[in-house]
Each structure stands twice: as structure tokens, then as C-alpha cells.
């Protein structure tokens, strides 16, 4: 009789371990879906296409809209004229103007500051999409609010 109880206890123990292992696998968080970025750009802008490639290479899901007048999207999303660049993107309720590096966008999404968005004004050499060999201009990423006030978010 001892052997039957011993076998039964072993079977119960194995079953319990299997159930716990199954449950632990099911409790793991699901992989996060990629963050979607919607970009408005000119169809002929090569540096914008390179920035889109940069964002995709850094895990973002990018939807591109080639438009005739990008300025319309800048104005309707509150981008101050002093901060404009060649393309405008929208991501999780924020505006991303120009050649902002993916890690800065990720930082903004993590911090969730009370701003309209961030911008890399102009077309700074060395920024994503504006690679020029070893040349790297100073890159000030500006944060801007609804009133159009801008402050430096980060510099490189």
C-alpha cells in the first residue's frame, strides 16, 4: 500500500508543478505592442524617409502620409514657426517635429511631460536622417507648450 500512496503523491506533485509552471507562463506580461508614429511629410523628402527608417529601426510602428502641404499639419498641431523642420509626427498625443532621435521620443513617452511636443528645429547635421559623415551640429531638442513657449528638453 505504501507504494501506491508514494506513486500517487509523486503524480500529485508532478501535476502541481506542471500547473504552477503553466500558470507562471500565463502571468507573464504580454510583449508591448510597438508605439505607433504617424508622420506627415513631402513625398520627395529623402531625409524624412531616413528619419522614418531610424524610428522603425528603434521599434516604432510608423505610418507615413505624403502630403502636399506639411505646414498645414504643423499649424493645426501647434508647432511654433520658430521650431519647424521638414516633417511632423504624432505619437501618443504628442507632436514630434523634425529629426528628433528615437531615444528622446522614448524618454518623452516615459516621462509624459505636460507639453504639446518636442522639436529639432531646422535640419541639424548629424541628427537621425541628416547624417553627414562625421559632422554633427549641436542638437537642441525643444519642448513646446500650447502657448508656443519653448524650452530646451535636452541637448547633444
Tab-separated table of N, CA and C in Angstrom:
chain	number	residue	atom	x	y	z
A	1	UNK	N	0.799	-1.188	0.000
A	1	UNK	CA	0.000	0.000	0.000
A	1	UNK	C	0.847	1.259	0.000
A	2	UNK	N	2.012	1.166	0.685
A	2	UNK	CA	2.858	2.345	0.728
A	2	UNK	C	3.286	2.761	-0.671
A	3	UNK	N	3.531	1.811	-1.532
A	3	UNK	CA	3.993	2.150	-2.874
A	3	UNK	C	2.903	2.853	-3.678
A	4	UNK	N	1.652	2.472	-3.492
A	4	UNK	CA	0.555	3.135	-4.216
A	4	UNK	C	0.456	4.588	-3.755
A	5	UNK	N	0.538	4.811	-2.411
A	5	UNK	CA	0.465	6.179	-1.916
A	5	UNK	C	1.690	6.988	-2.358
A	6	UNK	N	2.829	6.334	-2.387
A	6	UNK	CA	4.041	7.007	-2.850
A	6	UNK	C	3.919	7.420	-4.305
A	7	UNK	N	3.384	6.542	-5.135
A	7	UNK	CA	3.194	6.862	-6.558
A	7	UNK	C	2.159	7.968	-6.701
A	8	UNK	N	1.071	7.843	-5.936
A	8	UNK	CA	0.019	8.860	-6.008
A	8	UNK	C	0.567	10.232	-5.610
A	9	UNK	N	1.340	10.301	-4.537
A	9	UNK	CA	1.923	11.570	-4.099
A	9	UNK	C	2.883	12.136	-5.142
A	10	UNK	N	3.632	11.261	-5.768
A	10	UNK	CA	4.557	11.712	-6.817
A	10	UNK	C	3.786	12.283	-7.999
A	11	UNK	N	2.704	11.622	-8.386
A	11	UNK	CA	1.869	12.096	-9.507
A	11	UNK	C	1.254	13.443	-9.157
A	12	UNK	N	0.740	13.579	-7.934
A	12	UNK	CA	0.154	14.844	-7.486
A	12	UNK	C	1.219	15.947	-7.514
A	13	UNK	N	2.405	15.636	-7.032
A	13	UNK	CA	3.481	16.621	-7.014
A	13	UNK	C	3.850	17.057	-8.426
A	14	UNK	N	3.987	16.117	-9.342
A	14	UNK	CA	4.315	16.444	-10.736
A	14	UNK	C	3.207	17.288	-11.352
A	15	UNK	N	1.954	16.920	-11.085
A	15	UNK	CA	0.821	17.678	-11.619
A	15	UNK	C	0.824	19.100	-11.067
A	16	UNK	N	1.108	19.254	-9.777
A	16	UNK	CA	1.141	20.590	-9.168
A	16	UNK	C	2.228	21.451	-9.789
A	17	UNK	N	3.398	20.879	-10.003
A	17	UNK	CA	4.499	21.621	-10.633
A	17	UNK	C	4.115	22.022	-12.061
A	18	UNK	N	3.485	21.116	-12.781
A	18	UNK	CA	3.077	21.421	-14.156
A	18	UNK	C	2.065	22.553	-14.184
A	19	UNK	N	1.091	22.525	-13.280
A	19	UNK	CA	0.078	23.575	-13.227
A	19	UNK	C	0.716	24.905	-12.849
A	20	UNK	N	1.621	24.889	-11.868
A	20	UNK	CA	2.291	26.129	-11.462
A	20	UNK	C	3.118	26.688	-12.604
A	21	UNK	N	3.806	25.831	-13.328
A	21	UNK	CA	4.590	26.295	-14.469
A	21	UNK	C	3.709	26.884	-15.541
A	22	UNK	N	2.571	26.244	-15.813
A	22	UNK	CA	1.633	26.753	-16.803
A	22	UNK	C	1.097	28.106	-16.360
A	23	UNK	N	0.725	28.222	-15.081
A	23	UNK	CA	0.185	29.472	-14.558
A	23	UNK	C	1.224	30.576	-14.611
A	24	UNK	N	2.463	30.282	-14.271
A	24	UNK	CA	3.519	31.293	-14.290
A	24	UNK	C	3.729	31.821	-15.706
A	25	UNK	N	3.674	30.929	-16.694
A	25	UNK	CA	3.822	31.383	-18.080
A	25	UNK	C	2.689	32.311	-18.459
A	26	UNK	N	1.488	32.004	-18.019
A	26	UNK	CA	0.329	32.812	-18.376
A	26	UNK	C	0.305	34.152	-17.646
A	27	UNK	N	1.030	34.276	-16.544
A	27	UNK	CA	1.054	35.525	-15.792
A	27	UNK	C	2.108	36.497	-16.296
A	28	UNK	N	2.979	36.062	-17.158
A	28	UNK	CA	3.992	36.960	-17.698
A	28	UNK	C	3.306	38.045	-18.511
A	29	UNK	N	3.801	39.274	-18.420
A	29	UNK	CA	3.179	40.331	-19.215
A	29	UNK	C	3.389	40.061	-20.705
A	30	UNK	N	2.388	40.373	-21.477
A	30	UNK	CA	2.498	40.211	-22.929
A	30	UNK	C	3.486	41.248	-23.454
A	31	UNK	N	4.137	40.920	-24.529
A	31	UNK	CA	5.058	41.873	-25.146
A	31	UNK	C	4.262	43.101	-25.558
A	32	UNK	N	4.804	44.265	-25.247
A	32	UNK	CA	4.119	45.512	-25.578
A	32	UNK	C	4.072	45.689	-27.091
A	33	UNK	N	2.935	46.158	-27.558
A	33	UNK	CA	2.795	46.446	-28.983
A	33	UNK	C	3.670	47.655	-29.308
A	34	UNK	N	4.216	47.708	-30.507
A	34	UNK	CA	5.040	48.859	-30.871
A	34	UNK	C	4.225	50.156	-30.810
A	35	UNK	N	4.872	51.213	-30.398
A	35	UNK	CA	4.239	52.527	-30.346
A	35	UNK	C	4.081	53.026	-31.781
A	36	UNK	N	2.873	53.502	-32.098
A	36	UNK	CA	2.620	53.987	-33.452
A	36	UNK	C	2.971	55.459	-33.584
A	37	UNK	N	3.667	55.778	-34.654
A	37	UNK	CA	4.028	57.140	-35.008
A	37	UNK	C	3.401	57.423	-36.365
A	38	UNK	N	2.677	58.537	-36.474
A	38	UNK	CA	2.072	58.940	-37.740
A	38	UNK	C	2.831	60.160	-38.234
A	39	UNK	N	3.410	60.038	-39.430
A	39	UNK	CA	4.283	61.086	-39.977
A	39	UNK	C	3.637	61.748	-41.188
A	40	UNK	N	3.725	63.081	-41.216
A	40	UNK	CA	3.280	63.873	-42.358
A	40	UNK	C	4.518	64.511	-42.967
A	41	UNK	N	4.751	64.211	-44.262
A	41	UNK	CA	5.965	64.684	-44.925
A	41	UNK	C	5.710	64.869	-46.407
A	42	UNK	N	6.658	65.489	-47.070
A	42	UNK	CA	6.629	65.610	-48.522
A	42	UNK	C	7.078	64.287	-49.135
A	43	UNK	N	6.477	63.918	-50.247
A	43	UNK	CA	6.828	62.652	-50.914
A	43	UNK	C	8.271	62.648	-51.408
A	44	UNK	N	8.835	63.810	-51.633
A	44	UNK	CA	10.178	63.891	-52.220
A	44	UNK	C	11.290	64.100	-51.204
A	45	UNK	N	10.965	64.110	-49.925
A	45	UNK	CA	11.976	64.413	-48.907
A	45	UNK	C	12.721	63.150	-48.487
A	46	UNK	N	13.966	63.032	-48.907
A	46	UNK	CA	14.793	61.868	-48.586
A	46	UNK	C	15.203	61.802	-47.127
A	47	UNK	N	15.468	62.952	-46.511
A	47	UNK	CA	15.889	62.922	-45.107
A	47	UNK	C	14.737	62.511	-44.201
A	48	UNK	N	13.515	62.847	-44.596
A	48	UNK	CA	12.343	62.411	-43.821
A	48	UNK	C	12.223	60.891	-43.885
A	49	UNK	N	12.432	60.330	-45.065
A	49	UNK	CA	12.370	58.870	-45.223
A	49	UNK	C	13.438	58.194	-44.372
A	50	UNK	N	14.622	58.814	-44.276
A	50	UNK	CA	15.688	58.244	-43.439
A	50	UNK	C	15.314	58.323	-41.954
A	51	UNK	N	14.633	59.402	-41.544
A	51	UNK	CA	14.181	59.507	-40.152
A	51	UNK	C	13.145	58.424	-39.858
A	52	UNK	N	12.239	58.179	-40.799
A	52	UNK	CA	11.247	57.112	-40.647
A	52	UNK	C	11.967	55.769	-40.461
A	53	UNK	N	13.001	55.514	-41.270
A	53	UNK	CA	13.789	54.278	-41.131
A	53	UNK	C	14.415	54.189	-39.740
A	54	UNK	N	14.934	55.309	-39.246
A	54	UNK	CA	15.532	55.374	-37.908
A	54	UNK	C	14.504	55.006	-36.836
A	55	UNK	N	13.308	55.550	-36.954
A	55	UNK	CA	12.268	55.266	-35.965
A	55	UNK	C	11.861	53.791	-36.019
A	56	UNK	N	11.721	53.240	-37.215
A	56	UNK	CA	11.372	51.822	-37.353
A	56	UNK	C	12.480	50.935	-36.784
A	57	UNK	N	13.714	51.298	-37.045
A	57	UNK	CA	14.849	50.514	-36.536
A	57	UNK	C	14.900	50.527	-35.014
A	58	UNK	N	14.240	51.509	-34.402
A	58	UNK	CA	14.209	51.617	-32.946
A	58	UNK	C	12.882	51.150	-32.355
A	59	UNK	N	12.147	50.341	-33.124
A	59	UNK	CA	10.978	49.670	-32.587
A	59	UNK	C	9.641	50.352	-32.740
A	60	UNK	N	9.593	51.496	-33.372
A	60	UNK	CA	8.320	52.182	-33.569
A	60	UNK	C	7.608	51.644	-34.813
A	61	UNK	N	6.291	51.643	-34.770
A	61	UNK	CA	5.477	51.321	-35.944
A	61	UNK	C	5.137	52.661	-36.587
A	62	UNK	N	5.605	52.885	-37.804
A	62	UNK	CA	5.458	54.196	-38.431
A	62	UNK	C	4.510	54.115	-39.624
A	63	UNK	N	3.528	55.015	-39.615
A	63	UNK	CA	2.622	55.186	-40.745
A	63	UNK	C	2.958	56.529	-41.378
A	64	UNK	N	3.207	56.518	-42.676
A	64	UNK	CA	3.640	57.729	-43.379
A	64	UNK	C	2.525	58.241	-44.279
A	65	UNK	N	2.295	59.551	-44.202
A	65	UNK	CA	1.364	60.226	-45.106
A	65	UNK	C	2.161	61.262	-45.894
A	66	UNK	N	2.313	61.029	-47.186
A	66	UNK	CA	2.940	62.025	-48.052
A	66	UNK	C	1.872	63.061	-48.409
A	67	UNK	N	2.138	64.305	-48.062
A	67	UNK	CA	1.148	65.373	-48.236
A	67	UNK	C	1.741	66.507	-49.059
A	68	UNK	N	0.846	67.281	-49.670
A	68	UNK	CA	1.289	68.407	-50.489
A	68	UNK	C	1.764	69.587	-49.648
A	69	UNK	N	1.139	69.793	-48.489
A	69	UNK	CA	1.474	70.954	-47.668
A	69	UNK	C	1.653	70.528	-46.211
A	70	UNK	N	2.889	70.280	-45.815
A	70	UNK	CA	3.187	69.851	-44.449
A	70	UNK	C	2.895	70.973	-43.450
A	71	UNK	N	2.999	72.223	-43.895
A	71	UNK	CA	2.771	73.358	-42.997
A	71	UNK	C	1.378	73.330	-42.380
A	72	UNK	N	0.404	72.811	-43.102
A	72	UNK	CA	-0.960	72.693	-42.576
A	72	UNK	C	-0.969	71.837	-41.313
A	73	UNK	N	-0.216	70.747	-41.325
A	73	UNK	CA	-0.168	69.838	-40.178
A	73	UNK	C	0.608	70.448	-39.021
A	74	UNK	N	1.645	71.205	-39.335
A	74	UNK	CA	2.401	71.888	-38.283
A	74	UNK	C	1.492	72.877	-37.561
A	75	UNK	N	0.801	73.707	-38.329
A	75	UNK	CA	-0.070	74.734	-37.750
A	75	UNK	C	-1.219	74.113	-36.959
A	76	UNK	N	-1.850	73.092	-37.499
A	76	UNK	CA	-3.006	72.500	-36.820
A	76	UNK	C	-2.616	71.727	-35.555
A	77	UNK	N	-1.335	71.412	-35.412
A	77	UNK	CA	-0.865	70.691	-34.219
A	77	UNK	C	-0.053	71.569	-33.275
A	78	UNK	N	-0.070	72.877	-33.507
A	78	UNK	CA	0.529	73.817	-32.565
A	78	UNK	C	2.029	73.938	-32.586
A	79	UNK	N	2.680	73.577	-33.701
A	79	UNK	CA	4.139	73.708	-33.778
A	79	UNK	C	4.482	75.179	-34.011
A	80	UNK	N	5.218	75.812	-33.100
A	80	UNK	CA	5.618	77.208	-33.309
A	80	UNK	C	6.487	77.330	-34.567
A	81	UNK	N	6.301	78.405	-35.314
A	81	UNK	CA	7.060	78.594	-36.561
A	81	UNK	C	8.561	78.554	-36.333
A	82	UNK	N	9.008	79.019	-35.186
A	82	UNK	CA	10.446	79.043	-34.897
A	82	UNK	C	11.033	77.647	-34.679
A	83	UNK	N	10.178	76.640	-34.529
A	83	UNK	CA	10.648	75.289	-34.245
A	83	UNK	C	10.428	74.312	-35.404
A	84	UNK	N	9.973	74.803	-36.538
A	84	UNK	CA	9.624	73.890	-37.620
A	84	UNK	C	10.844	73.229	-38.262
A	85	UNK	N	10.550	72.099	-38.880
A	85	UNK	CA	11.527	71.327	-39.629
A	85	UNK	C	10.819	70.802	-40.868
A	86	UNK	N	11.274	69.692	-41.409
A	86	UNK	CA	10.726	69.218	-42.679
A	86	UNK	C	9.581	68.230	-42.553
A	87	UNK	N	9.352	67.627	-41.392
A	87	UNK	CA	8.224	66.710	-41.227
A	87	UNK	C	7.651	66.845	-39.823
A	88	UNK	N	6.404	66.434	-39.697
A	88	UNK	CA	5.691	66.496	-38.423
A	88	UNK	C	5.133	65.112	-38.130
A	89	UNK	N	5.312	64.656	-36.892
A	89	UNK	CA	4.818	63.340	-36.493
A	89	UNK	C	3.943	63.471	-35.253
A	90	UNK	N	3.022	62.537	-35.130
A	90	UNK	CA	2.150	62.465	-33.954
A	90	UNK	C	2.354	61.111	-33.307
A	91	UNK	N	2.519	61.120	-31.979
A	91	UNK	CA	2.743	59.876	-31.243
A	91	UNK	C	2.127	59.991	-29.849
A	92	UNK	N	1.167	59.163	-29.575
A	92	UNK	CA	0.500	59.079	-28.268
A	92	UNK	C	0.119	60.447	-27.706
A	93	UNK	N	-0.484	61.288	-28.536
A	93	UNK	CA	-0.960	62.592	-28.094
A	93	UNK	C	0.080	63.694	-28.117
A	94	UNK	N	1.287	63.397	-28.514
A	94	UNK	CA	2.357	64.392	-28.613
A	94	UNK	C	2.707	64.663	-30.076
A	95	UNK	N	3.282	65.833	-30.310
A	95	UNK	CA	3.818	66.194	-31.613
A	95	UNK	C	5.331	66.016	-31.556
A	96	UNK	N	5.896	65.443	-32.604
A	96	UNK	CA	7.347	65.332	-32.730
A	96	UNK	C	7.698	65.997	-34.056
A	97	UNK	N	8.384	67.105	-33.969
A	97	UNK	CA	8.712	67.905	-35.150
A	97	UNK	C	10.171	67.705	-35.532
A	98	UNK	N	10.382	67.253	-36.740
A	98	UNK	CA	11.734	67.170	-37.274
A	98	UNK	C	12.511	65.939	-36.833
A	99	UNK	N	13.830	66.070	-36.890
A	99	UNK	CA	14.767	64.954	-36.750
A	99	UNK	C	15.126	64.634	-35.295
A	100	UNK	N	14.102	64.434	-34.488
A	100	UNK	CA	14.291	64.090	-33.074
A	100	UNK	C	14.727	62.618	-32.988
A	101	UNK	N	15.809	62.323	-32.271
A	101	UNK	CA	16.245	60.927	-32.117
A	101	UNK	C	15.195	60.073	-31.402
A	102	UNK	N	15.123	58.804	-31.779
A	102	UNK	CA	14.141	57.870	-31.218
A	102	UNK	C	14.241	57.769	-29.699
A	103	UNK	N	15.465	57.778	-29.154
A	103	UNK	CA	15.589	57.645	-27.699
A	103	UNK	C	15.000	58.842	-26.963
A	104	UNK	N	14.998	60.013	-27.597
A	104	UNK	CA	14.396	61.194	-26.970
A	104	UNK	C	12.871	61.067	-27.010
A	105	UNK	N	12.334	60.545	-28.098
A	105	UNK	CA	10.891	60.291	-28.179
A	105	UNK	C	10.500	59.268	-27.114
A	106	UNK	N	11.281	58.211	-26.957
A	106	UNK	CA	11.000	57.198	-25.936
A	106	UNK	C	11.041	57.810	-24.534
A	107	UNK	N	11.998	58.676	-24.291
A	107	UNK	CA	12.096	59.344	-22.990
A	107	UNK	C	10.848	60.182	-22.723
A	108	UNK	N	10.418	60.957	-23.737
A	108	UNK	CA	9.230	61.790	-23.573
A	108	UNK	C	8.007	60.927	-23.252
A	109	UNK	N	7.862	59.807	-23.955
A	109	UNK	CA	6.712	58.928	-23.722
A	109	UNK	C	6.758	58.293	-22.337
A	110	UNK	N	7.942	58.067	-21.820
A	110	UNK	CA	8.088	57.514	-20.477
A	110	UNK	C	7.779	58.574	-19.418
A	111	UNK	N	8.294	59.781	-19.617
A	111	UNK	CA	8.120	60.859	-18.638
A	111	UNK	C	6.732	61.491	-18.694
A	112	UNK	N	6.112	61.504	-19.881
A	112	UNK	CA	4.788	62.090	-20.099
A	112	UNK	C	4.700	63.537	-19.577
A	113	UNK	N	5.602	64.434	-20.037
A	113	UNK	CA	5.548	65.824	-19.566
A	113	UNK	C	4.295	66.536	-20.070
A	114	UNK	N	3.908	67.593	-19.381
A	114	UNK	CA	2.734	68.390	-19.753
A	114	UNK	C	3.136	69.395	-20.829
A	115	UNK	N	3.365	68.896	-22.046
A	115	UNK	CA	3.766	69.715	-23.183
A	115	UNK	C	2.950	69.270	-24.399
A	116	UNK	N	3.003	70.083	-25.444
A	116	UNK	CA	2.377	69.691	-26.714
A	116	UNK	C	3.292	68.726	-27.446
A	117	UNK	N	4.600	69.029	-27.409
A	117	UNK	CA	5.522	68.151	-28.104
A	117	UNK	C	6.958	68.603	-28.017
A	118	UNK	N	7.783	67.950	-28.834
A	118	UNK	CA	9.207	68.251	-28.890
A	118	UNK	C	9.611	68.469	-30.348
A	119	UNK	N	10.679	69.223	-30.524
A	119	UNK	CA	11.106	69.562	-31.880
A	119	UNK	C	12.617	69.661	-31.970
A	120	UNK	N	13.131	69.257	-33.141
A	120	UNK	CA	14.518	69.505	-33.523
A	120	UNK	C	14.433	70.530	-34.649
A	121	UNK	N	14.485	71.818	-34.304
A	121	UNK	CA	14.275	72.860	-35.318
A	121	UNK	C	15.303	72.798	-36.446
A	122	UNK	N	14.847	73.165	-37.633
A	122	UNK	CA	15.728	73.162	-38.790
A	122	UNK	C	16.056	71.744	-39.204
A	123	UNK	N	17.244	71.581	-39.712
A	123	UNK	CA	17.689	70.261	-40.169
A	123	UNK	C	19.128	70.059	-39.715
A	124	UNK	N	19.339	69.814	-38.406
A	124	UNK	CA	20.693	69.737	-37.855
A	124	UNK	C	21.510	68.565	-38.409
A	125	UNK	N	22.674	68.867	-38.910
A	125	UNK	CA	23.571	67.821	-39.422
A	125	UNK	C	23.914	66.850	-38.308
A	126	UNK	N	23.888	65.569	-38.644
A	126	UNK	CA	24.220	64.530	-37.680
A	126	UNK	C	23.026	63.987	-36.929
A	127	UNK	N	21.871	64.636	-37.051
A	127	UNK	CA	20.669	64.109	-36.408
A	127	UNK	C	20.127	62.960	-37.258
A	128	UNK	N	19.255	62.105	-36.703
A	128	UNK	CA	18.742	60.964	-37.471
A	128	UNK	C	18.074	61.416	-38.777
A	129	UNK	N	18.567	60.880	-39.876
A	129	UNK	CA	18.070	61.266	-41.195
A	129	UNK	C	18.898	62.352	-41.844
A	130	UNK	N	19.722	63.006	-41.059
A	130	UNK	CA	20.571	64.098	-41.559
A	130	UNK	C	22.058	63.776	-41.362
A	131	UNK	N	22.386	62.497	-41.458
A	131	UNK	CA	23.771	62.079	-41.280
A	131	UNK	C	24.636	62.686	-42.390
A	132	UNK	N	25.784	63.209	-41.992
A	132	UNK	CA	26.713	63.844	-42.933
A	132	UNK	C	28.138	63.442	-42.579
A	133	UNK	N	28.431	62.156	-42.722
A	133	UNK	CA	29.756	61.682	-42.347
A	133	UNK	C	29.957	61.874	-40.857
A	134	UNK	N	31.071	62.482	-40.493
A	134	UNK	CA	31.371	62.715	-39.087
A	134	UNK	C	30.834	64.026	-38.554
A	135	UNK	N	30.226	64.854	-39.412
A	135	UNK	CA	29.737	66.166	-38.963
A	135	UNK	C	28.503	66.005	-38.081
A	136	UNK	N	28.563	66.665	-36.925
A	136	UNK	CA	27.426	66.670	-36.013
A	136	UNK	C	27.261	68.067	-35.444
A	137	UNK	N	26.211	68.744	-35.883
A	137	UNK	CA	25.894	70.051	-35.318
A	137	UNK	C	25.326	69.860	-33.917
A	138	UNK	N	25.385	70.906	-33.103
A	138	UNK	CA	24.741	70.859	-31.789
A	138	UNK	C	23.251	70.627	-32.018
A	139	UNK	N	22.690	69.743	-31.237
A	139	UNK	CA	21.283	69.388	-31.388
A	139	UNK	C	20.541	69.733	-30.105
A	140	UNK	N	19.749	70.800	-30.176
A	140	UNK	CA	18.878	71.167	-29.059
A	140	UNK	C	17.481	70.666	-29.389
A	141	UNK	N	16.966	69.762	-28.564
A	141	UNK	CA	15.588	69.306	-28.709
A	141	UNK	C	14.759	70.200	-27.803
A	142	UNK	N	13.798	70.880	-28.418
A	142	UNK	CA	12.988	71.843	-27.701
A	142	UNK	C	11.633	71.256	-27.351
A	143	UNK	N	11.157	71.539	-26.140
A	143	UNK	CA	9.794	71.191	-25.735
A	143	UNK	C	8.957	72.451	-25.921
A	144	UNK	N	7.706	72.277	-26.358
A	144	UNK	CA	6.847	73.446	-26.522
A	144	UNK	C	5.460	73.167	-25.960
A	145	UNK	N	4.828	74.260	-25.498
A	145	UNK	CA	3.505	74.137	-24.885
A	145	UNK	C	2.435	74.735	-25.790
A	146	UNK	N	1.184	74.768	-25.295
A	146	UNK	CA	0.060	75.264	-26.097
A	146	UNK	C	0.194	76.728	-26.457
A	147	UNK	N	0.855	77.498	-25.606
A	147	UNK	CA	1.035	78.927	-25.873
A	147	UNK	C	2.197	79.181	-26.836
A	148	UNK	N	2.916	78.134	-27.223
A	148	UNK	CA	4.048	78.291	-28.135
A	148	UNK	C	5.362	78.579	-27.446
A	149	UNK	N	5.358	78.548	-26.104
A	149	UNK	CA	6.604	78.760	-25.363
A	149	UNK	C	7.483	77.523	-25.501
A	150	UNK	N	8.772	77.763	-25.698
A	150	UNK	CA	9.709	76.661	-25.887
A	150	UNK	C	10.813	76.709	-24.845
A	151	UNK	N	11.218	75.522	-24.421
A	151	UNK	CA	12.356	75.376	-23.523
A	151	UNK	C	13.180	74.193	-24.024
A	152	UNK	N	14.449	74.162	-23.656
A	152	UNK	CA	15.311	73.054	-24.058
A	152	UNK	C	14.901	71.816	-23.278
A	153	UNK	N	14.563	70.757	-23.993
A	153	UNK	CA	14.220	69.467	-23.380
A	153	UNK	C	15.489	68.665	-23.135
A	154	UNK	N	16.371	68.656	-24.127
A	154	UNK	CA	17.672	68.014	-23.995
A	154	UNK	C	18.591	68.547	-25.089
A	155	UNK	N	19.877	68.433	-24.878
A	155	UNK	CA	20.886	68.879	-25.865
A	155	UNK	C	21.906	67.790	-26.085
A	156	UNK	N	22.471	67.786	-27.296
A	156	UNK	CA	23.543	66.841	-27.627
A	156	UNK	C	24.604	67.572	-28.413
